[in-house]
C-alpha positions as a printed NumPy array, in Angstrom:
array([[ 18.696,   3.907,  -3.728],
       [ 17.3  ,   3.179,  -7.338],
       [ 14.546,   5.695,  -8.209],
       [ 11.665,   4.68 , -10.661],
       [ 11.368,   0.873,  -9.729],
       [  8.207,  -0.866,  -8.882],
       [  8.766,  -3.114,  -5.743],
       [  6.103,  -5.687,  -4.483],
       [  6.292,  -7.722,  -1.101],
       [  3.568, -10.262,  -1.12 ],
       [  3.   , -13.568,   0.934],
       [  0.965, -15.127,   3.632],
       [  4.019, -14.217,   6.193],
       [  4.001, -11.354,   8.17 ],
       [  6.613,  -8.284,   7.697],
       [  5.48 ,  -7.176,   4.325],
       [  4.457,  -3.616,   5.856],
       [  7.736,  -3.694,   7.844],
       [  9.719,  -4.299,   4.913],
       [  7.994,  -1.374,   3.1  ],
       [  8.543,   0.971,   5.977],
       [ 12.289,  -0.163,   6.281],
       [ 12.285,   0.933,   2.502],
       [ 10.649,   4.406,   3.072],
       [ 13.296,   4.95 ,   6.394],
       [ 15.88 ,   4.833,   4.065],
       [ 14.871,   6.673,   1.053],
       [ 13.816,   9.342,   3.883],
       [ 17.514,   9.295,   5.097],
       [ 18.515,  10.221,   1.622],
       [ 16.509,  13.033,   1.479],
       [ 13.632,  11.669,  -0.913],
       [ 10.049,  12.352,   0.279],
       [  7.632,   9.414,   0.996],
       [  3.788,   8.794,   1.094],
       [  2.308,   5.764,   2.645],
       [ -1.378,   5.001,   2.093],
       [ -2.302,   1.952,   3.952],
       [ -5.761,  -0.199,   2.786],
       [ -7.718,  -2.959,   4.652],
       [ -5.659,  -2.245,   7.967],
       [ -8.584,  -0.933,  10.28 ],
       [ -7.223,  -0.219,  13.812],
       [ -4.513,  -3.012,  13.513],
       [ -2.413,  -0.072,  11.638],
       [ -2.161,   1.944,  14.866],
       [  1.225,  -0.07 ,  15.45 ],
       [  2.433,   2.846,  12.573],
       [  1.347,   5.902,  13.757],
       [  5.019,   6.328,  15.261],
       [  5.636,   7.303,  11.706],
       [  3.837,  10.509,  12.132],
       [  6.883,  11.6  ,  13.983],
       [  9.029,  11.375,  10.618],
       [  6.988,  13.844,   8.993],
       [  7.318,  15.875,   6.75 ],
       [  9.726,  13.196,   5.131],
       [  7.27 ,  10.445,   5.456],
       [  3.444,  10.843,   5.43 ],
       [  1.079,   8.223,   6.439],
       [ -2.412,   8.253,   5.152],
       [ -5.187,   6.151,   6.025],
       [ -8.873,   6.73 ,   4.571],
       [-10.815,   3.781,   6.309],
       [-12.77 ,   4.862,   9.247],
       [-13.856,   1.672,  10.697],
       [-11.887,   0.012,  13.787],
       [-11.833,  -3.24 ,  12.513],
       [-10.007,  -4.637,   9.099],
       [-12.585,  -4.636,   6.054],
       [-12.758,  -8.337,   6.068],
       [-14.439,  -8.219,   9.471],
       [-17.264,  -5.667,   8.993],
       [-20.82 ,  -6.074,   8.183],
       [-22.032,  -6.017,   4.46 ],
       [-23.494,  -2.478,   5.439],
       [-20.3  ,  -1.276,   6.758],
       [-18.203,  -2.719,   3.799],
       [-20.174,  -0.809,   1.653],
       [-19.353,   2.75 ,   3.435],
       [-15.792,   1.329,   3.863],
       [-15.538,   0.697,   0.195],
       [-16.01 ,   4.339,  -0.494],
       [-13.314,   5.642,   1.644],
       [-10.801,   2.809,   0.162],
       [-11.61 ,   4.254,  -3.032],
       [-10.865,   7.911,  -1.637],
       [ -7.746,   6.517,  -0.909],
       [ -6.764,   4.768,  -4.037],
       [ -7.731,   7.91 ,  -6.009],
       [ -5.298,   9.827,  -3.697],
       [ -2.846,   7.582,  -4.529],
       [ -3.252,   8.433,  -8.3  ],
       [ -3.456,  12.457,  -7.578],
       [ -0.087,  11.869,  -5.841],
       [  1.351,   9.987,  -8.732],
       [ -0.259,  12.691, -11.218],
       [  1.225,  15.708,  -9.033],
       [  4.584,  14.318,  -8.252],
       [  3.865,  14.908,  -4.741],
       [  6.675,  12.271,  -3.555],
       [  9.683,  10.312,  -4.613],
       [  8.647,   6.83 ,  -2.848],
       [  4.769,   5.888,  -2.743],
       [  3.687,   2.948,  -0.977],
       [  0.528,   1.208,  -1.307],
       [  0.15 ,  -0.882,   1.893],
       [ -2.363,  -4.128,   1.051],
       [ -3.353,  -2.444,  -2.173],
       [ -2.664,  -6.093,  -3.528],
       [ -5.879,  -7.1  ,  -1.69 ],
       [ -8.419,  -4.582,  -3.09 ],
       [ -9.074,  -6.836,  -6.671],
       [ -9.703,  -9.771,  -4.618],
       [-12.383,  -7.777,  -2.83 ],
       [-13.792,  -6.191,  -6.164],
       [-12.717,  -2.872,  -4.857],
       [-10.465,  -2.225,  -7.691],
       [ -9.159,  -4.012, -10.636],
       [ -5.826,  -5.355, -11.195],
       [ -6.033,  -3.022, -14.524],
       [ -6.662,  -0.059, -12.233],
       [ -3.15 ,  -0.933, -10.462],
       [ -1.619,  -1.319, -13.746],
       [ -2.797,   2.188, -14.864],
       [ -1.519,   3.628, -11.651],
       [  2.03 ,   2.214, -12.345],
       [  1.86 ,   3.53 , -15.685],
       [  1.063,   6.906, -14.759],
       [  4.152,   7.489, -12.582],
       [  7.138,   9.57 , -14.141],
       [ 10.59 ,   7.646, -14.065],
       [ 11.558,   9.091, -10.605],
       [  8.843,   7.802,  -8.761],
       [  9.317,   4.662,  -6.887],
       [  6.077,   2.522,  -6.167],
       [  6.007,  -0.081,  -3.662],
       [  3.198,  -2.512,  -3.054],
       [  2.377,  -4.979,  -0.652],
       [ -0.385,  -7.491,  -0.224],
       [ -1.158, -11.652,   0.408],
       [ -1.306, -12.163,  -3.169],
       [  0.164, -11.101,  -6.481],
       [ -1.948, -11.047,  -9.414],
       [  0.158, -12.739, -12.298],
       [ -0.692,  -9.559, -14.347],
       [  1.158,  -7.387, -12.158],
       [  4.526,  -9.427, -12.44 ],
       [  5.571,  -7.68 , -15.787],
       [  5.311,  -4.312, -14.297],
       [  7.536,  -4.938, -11.078],
       [ 11.109,  -4.482, -11.073],
       [ 11.678,  -6.27 ,  -7.796],
       [  8.998,  -8.999,  -6.286],
       [  9.782, -10.162,  -2.777],
       [  7.55 , -13.053,  -1.374],
       [  7.478, -13.369,   2.567],
       [  5.782, -16.578,   3.551],
       [  5.088, -17.822,   7.042],
       [  7.062, -20.981,   8.038],
       [  6.301, -21.207,  11.761],
       [  3.759, -19.385,  13.8  ],
       [  3.708, -20.783,  17.594],
       [  1.972, -17.169,  18.632],
       [ -1.185, -17.493,  17.073]])
């Protein structure tokens, strides 16, 4: 597995987080340390609680407190959650700054600029903070054009059919 690359999974389809988690399992099997920080998931992220069994190689963090995803919250609840999300993003910067892991996944971070929680420039700054050894994986529905030059691998996952709902 190449170290130091920036990889992006984006699009309207399901499986972006699963693809990122697959990269994490692969990295951990090679002896690399992994941190996953999830954003905008609410209780929906419970499906990934099994990753706790893979500690200390893979560590999962969520800073949001609400049961539901951010977009389903009332404005007053969003204000509180915004602080929690910013704490998560600041934690990601600390992880990069201290070299705490080999692979850092920021799940759904690409949705934060569209909600005016952080800016695309904040994400670019985080990418530029990393040492050459640290691999960063970003996921989200939309890919801001400004991030394209900073990515080494970009995978678009689109929905072609959904008869489930």
